[in-house]
Amino acid sequence: MKSSANSDENTNVRESAAGSRAGKSAVKSLTDGNPLGLIVSFMLPLLLGNIFQQAYNMVDGMIVGQMLGADALAAVGSSSSVQFLILGLCIGTCAGFAIPISQRFGANDGKGVRRYVFHSIILSAALAVIMTTVTAILCMPILRLMQTPANIIDNAYSYLLIIFLGIPFTILYNMTAGMLRAVGNSRAPFIFLAISTFLNIFLDMFCIAVLHWGCAGAAIATIASQALSGLFCLIYILRKVPILHIFREDRSFDGGTAKVLIVMGLPMGLQYSITAIGSMVMQSANNSLGSVYVSGFTAGTKLKQLFLCPFDAMATAIATFISQTV
């Protein structure tokens, strides 16, 4: 973050100088060129990133199943719909926060971009504190409500609790990746996600096979990888994307700006997570059948999520394109 005098003229001078140092590849306008070509070129890194993410989720399940057994795989998967609900709300909200940033970037309004970036950080931090606290407290009641089998509930609890405690890292990655995509950069988040994918596989093996941490080790590997991808995005922004840097005069909280972000973010969050309610009902019934059925359901769910990747990538690409061009 950088500071400056309060004049817009000085701010614009600093932005121009910083922009020339950053290079042209850090940001990309989607307002000029063939719309279909722009959407497809922006979508491809998103698609590959989604596939990588689902691939390491599948490998995660394979490692747990092969090394720890079917009951451990069931413990990891017994709360997948709950994770979908909670993490989907966080991911969707961050995606919604990025839309006003994208709109201001498309309008060449640097001051507006910085204003929304600052408020996105404040609201994302508040979301992280609230969601982490509430879910950590309700973790065991949630598992009981989901009729988690008694023979796997302890492992399920340790796994789910660590995932919930890692919500701030999930929000960090999705917030910073959303900001980069808002200014037309879908390539950098993909690269950092790809790195974290391979890191997650290594950490899975290390935490489970070497440290013998069981299901908790799988969760720690996932959260550590997510944290690093978020830090990579943050460092990239600080070094390469000056339009997203906040100056001293931008650090003033405004209720109207916050309201715009909330009105945009919360419906997006609900849109991402609302279908999880039906999945929770189905998984609760499935959990009541026993751990063997839960492990089968878990394996099938991971495969289903892989086939949904193209639709998620297309939706994000179109939303960013429309935001910049409106």
GROMACS .gro file of C-alpha atoms in nm, residues 59-253:
model
  195
   59VAL     CA    1  -0.648  -3.659  -0.556
   60ASP     CA    2  -0.708  -3.550  -0.197
   61GLY     CA    3  -0.991  -3.804  -0.175
   62MET     CA    4  -0.781  -4.072  -0.344
   63ILE     CA    5  -0.494  -4.024  -0.100
   64VAL     CA    6  -0.724  -4.030   0.201
   65GLY     CA    7  -0.911  -4.335   0.073
   66GLN     CA    8  -0.598  -4.532  -0.020
   67MET     CA    9  -0.391  -4.447   0.286
   68LEU     CA   10  -0.653  -4.416   0.559
   69GLY     CA   11  -0.936  -4.635   0.433
   70ALA     CA   12  -1.302  -4.604   0.338
   71ASP     CA   13  -1.410  -4.474   0.680
   72ALA     CA   14  -1.163  -4.186   0.656
   73LEU     CA   15  -1.288  -4.100   0.307
   74ALA     CA   16  -1.642  -4.106   0.446
   75ALA     CA   17  -1.536  -3.876   0.732
   76VAL     CA   18  -1.390  -3.625   0.485
   77GLY     CA   19  -1.696  -3.640   0.260
   78SER     CA   20  -1.971  -3.659   0.522
   79SER     CA   21  -1.987  -3.279   0.544
   80SER     CA   22  -1.916  -3.190   0.179
   81SER     CA   23  -2.257  -3.030   0.133
   82VAL     CA   24  -2.204  -2.817   0.445
   83GLN     CA   25  -1.868  -2.706   0.311
   84PHE     CA   26  -2.039  -2.628  -0.020
   85LEU     CA   27  -2.292  -2.411   0.164
   86ILE     CA   28  -2.046  -2.218   0.382
   87LEU     CA   29  -1.752  -2.187   0.145
   88GLY     CA   30  -1.985  -2.122  -0.149
   89LEU     CA   31  -2.133  -1.827   0.039
   90CYS     CA   32  -1.784  -1.686   0.102
   91ILE     CA   33  -1.661  -1.748  -0.254
   92GLY     CA   34  -1.975  -1.605  -0.414
   93THR     CA   35  -1.970  -1.297  -0.194
   94CYS     CA   36  -1.609  -1.225  -0.291
   95ALA     CA   37  -1.704  -1.269  -0.657
   96GLY     CA   38  -1.985  -1.017  -0.607
   97PHE     CA   39  -1.745  -0.769  -0.444
   98ALA     CA   40  -1.530  -0.782  -0.760
   99ILE     CA   41  -1.811  -0.667  -0.990
  100PRO     CA   42  -1.811  -0.295  -0.890
  101ILE     CA   43  -1.431  -0.299  -0.916
  102SER     CA   44  -1.463  -0.435  -1.268
  103GLN     CA   45  -1.723  -0.170  -1.355
  104ARG     CA   46  -1.499   0.114  -1.237
  105PHE     CA   47  -1.200  -0.035  -1.420
  106GLY     CA   48  -1.402  -0.055  -1.742
  107ALA     CA   49  -1.498   0.311  -1.696
  108ASN     CA   50  -1.129   0.410  -1.649
  109ASP     CA   51  -1.212   0.535  -1.300
  110GLY     CA   52  -0.896   0.463  -1.099
  111LYS     CA   53  -1.021   0.641  -0.789
  112GLY     CA   54  -1.343   0.439  -0.799
  113VAL     CA   55  -1.144   0.116  -0.835
  114ARG     CA   56  -0.937   0.198  -0.526
  115ARG     CA   57  -1.245   0.298  -0.327
  116TYR     CA   58  -1.414  -0.035  -0.392
  117VAL     CA   59  -1.091  -0.228  -0.330
  118PHE     CA   60  -1.059  -0.069   0.015
  119HIS     CA   61  -1.418  -0.143   0.110
  120SER     CA   62  -1.391  -0.497  -0.028
  121ILE     CA   63  -1.099  -0.560   0.206
  122ILE     CA   64  -1.290  -0.427   0.506
  123LEU     CA   65  -1.606  -0.626   0.430
  124SER     CA   66  -1.412  -0.943   0.345
  125ALA     CA   67  -1.228  -0.922   0.677
  126ALA     CA   68  -1.559  -0.883   0.861
  127LEU     CA   69  -1.706  -1.177   0.668
  128ALA     CA   70  -1.403  -1.391   0.758
  129VAL     CA   71  -1.433  -1.316   1.131
  130ILE     CA   72  -1.809  -1.377   1.143
  131MET     CA   73  -1.812  -1.696   0.935
  132THR     CA   74  -1.510  -1.849   1.108
  133THR     CA   75  -1.646  -1.783   1.456
  134VAL     CA   76  -1.999  -1.905   1.388
  135THR     CA   77  -1.900  -2.220   1.197
  136ALA     CA   78  -1.629  -2.322   1.445
  137ILE     CA   79  -1.878  -2.300   1.732
  138LEU     CA   80  -2.149  -2.489   1.543
  139CYS     CA   81  -1.921  -2.751   1.386
  140MET     CA   82  -2.022  -3.049   1.602
  141PRO     CA   83  -2.396  -2.962   1.611
  142ILE     CA   84  -2.388  -2.942   1.231
  143LEU     CA   85  -2.238  -3.290   1.202
  144ARG     CA   86  -2.498  -3.431   1.439
  145LEU     CA   87  -2.774  -3.259   1.244
  146MET     CA   88  -2.633  -3.422   0.930
  147GLN     CA   89  -2.671  -3.764   1.098
  148THR     CA   90  -2.299  -3.835   1.064
  149PRO     CA   91  -2.232  -4.201   1.158
  150ALA     CA   92  -2.084  -4.249   1.506
  151ASN     CA   93  -1.780  -4.441   1.379
  152ILE     CA   94  -1.658  -4.146   1.169
  153ILE     CA   95  -1.787  -3.839   1.352
  154ASP     CA   96  -1.462  -3.769   1.540
  155ASN     CA   97  -1.255  -3.768   1.221
  156ALA     CA   98  -1.526  -3.571   1.044
  157TYR     CA   99  -1.519  -3.311   1.322
  158SER     CA  100  -1.140  -3.265   1.313
  159TYR     CA  101  -1.146  -3.229   0.934
  160LEU     CA  102  -1.441  -2.990   0.919
  161LEU     CA  103  -1.319  -2.774   1.209
  162ILE     CA  104  -0.983  -2.714   1.040
  163ILE     CA  105  -1.157  -2.631   0.710
  164PHE     CA  106  -1.376  -2.379   0.895
  165LEU     CA  107  -1.078  -2.228   1.078
  166GLY     CA  108  -0.918  -2.179   0.736
  167ILE     CA  109  -1.208  -1.968   0.604
  168PRO     CA  110  -0.996  -1.646   0.623
  169PHE     CA  111  -0.746  -1.804   0.380
  170THR     CA  112  -1.026  -1.911   0.147
  171ILE     CA  113  -1.159  -1.555   0.149
  172LEU     CA  114  -0.808  -1.411   0.100
  173TYR     CA  115  -0.753  -1.612  -0.219
  174ASN     CA  116  -1.100  -1.548  -0.363
  175MET     CA  117  -1.089  -1.177  -0.277
  176THR     CA  118  -0.747  -1.116  -0.434
  177ALA     CA  119  -0.817  -1.346  -0.730
  178GLY     CA  120  -1.149  -1.167  -0.784
  179MET     CA  121  -0.973  -0.829  -0.788
  180LEU     CA  122  -0.723  -0.952  -1.046
  181ARG     CA  123  -1.000  -1.093  -1.264
  182ALA     CA  124  -1.190  -0.764  -1.228
  183VAL     CA  125  -0.904  -0.587  -1.407
  184GLY     CA  126  -0.892  -0.853  -1.678
  185ASN     CA  127  -0.618  -1.077  -1.535
  186SER     CA  128  -0.734  -1.438  -1.511
  187ARG     CA  129  -0.389  -1.580  -1.587
  188ALA     CA  130  -0.212  -1.498  -1.259
  189PRO     CA  131  -0.479  -1.656  -1.031
  190PHE     CA  132  -0.465  -1.969  -1.248
  191ILE     CA  133  -0.086  -1.996  -1.217
  192PHE     CA  134  -0.098  -1.955  -0.840
  193LEU     CA  135  -0.382  -2.206  -0.813
  194ALA     CA  136  -0.186  -2.456  -1.023
  195ILE     CA  137   0.113  -2.417  -0.793
  196SER     CA  138  -0.105  -2.468  -0.486
  197THR     CA  139  -0.257  -2.779  -0.647
  198PHE     CA  140   0.078  -2.957  -0.669
  199LEU     CA  141   0.171  -2.827  -0.324
  200ASN     CA  142  -0.153  -2.966  -0.182
  201ILE     CA  143  -0.077  -3.313  -0.320
  202PHE     CA  144   0.272  -3.307  -0.167
  203LEU     CA  145   0.142  -3.181   0.168
  204ASP     CA  146  -0.132  -3.446   0.167
  205MET     CA  147   0.129  -3.718   0.131
  206PHE     CA  148   0.355  -3.559   0.391
  207CYS     CA  149   0.088  -3.489   0.654
  208ILE     CA  150  -0.080  -3.829   0.617
  209ALA     CA  151   0.206  -4.069   0.535
  210VAL     CA  152   0.492  -3.905   0.726
  211LEU     CA  153   0.332  -3.710   1.011
  212HIS     CA  154   0.037  -3.951   1.050
  213TRP     CA  155  -0.211  -3.671   1.113
  214GLY     CA  156  -0.498  -3.859   0.951
  215CYS     CA  157  -0.802  -3.667   0.830
  216ALA     CA  158  -0.681  -3.354   1.009
  217GLY     CA  159  -0.364  -3.370   0.797
  218ALA     CA  160  -0.570  -3.366   0.478
  219ALA     CA  161  -0.752  -3.054   0.598
  220ILE     CA  162  -0.427  -2.884   0.701
  221ALA     CA  163  -0.277  -2.955   0.358
  222THR     CA  164  -0.581  -2.803   0.187
  223ILE     CA  165  -0.582  -2.488   0.401
  224ALA     CA  166  -0.205  -2.438   0.376
  225SER     CA  167  -0.224  -2.458  -0.004
  226GLN     CA  168  -0.516  -2.215  -0.011
  227ALA     CA  169  -0.326  -1.973   0.213
  228LEU     CA  170  -0.021  -1.975  -0.010
  229SER     CA  171  -0.223  -1.917  -0.327
  230GLY     CA  172  -0.389  -1.620  -0.157
  231LEU     CA  173  -0.052  -1.480  -0.047
  232PHE     CA  174   0.086  -1.524  -0.399
  233CYS     CA  175  -0.208  -1.323  -0.539
  234LEU     CA  176  -0.158  -1.052  -0.278
  235ILE     CA  177   0.215  -1.022  -0.347
  236TYR     CA  178   0.148  -1.011  -0.722
  237ILE     CA  179  -0.100  -0.726  -0.672
  238LEU     CA  180   0.145  -0.531  -0.457
  239ARG     CA  181   0.426  -0.570  -0.710
  240LYS     CA  182   0.252  -0.571  -1.047
  241VAL     CA  183  -0.095  -0.412  -1.031
  242PRO     CA  184  -0.071  -0.050  -0.910
  243ILE     CA  185  -0.431   0.027  -1.007
  244LEU     CA  186  -0.536  -0.192  -0.713
  245HIS     CA  187  -0.309  -0.015  -0.463
  246ILE     CA  188  -0.481   0.192  -0.195
  247PHE     CA  189  -0.353   0.542  -0.118
  248ARG     CA  190  -0.398   0.726   0.209
  249GLU     CA  191  -0.688   0.937   0.081
  250ASP     CA  192  -0.877   0.620  -0.019
  251ARG     CA  193  -0.881   0.483   0.337
  252SER     CA  194  -1.208   0.639   0.442
  253PHE     CA  195  -1.509   0.419   0.510
   0.00000   0.00000   0.00000
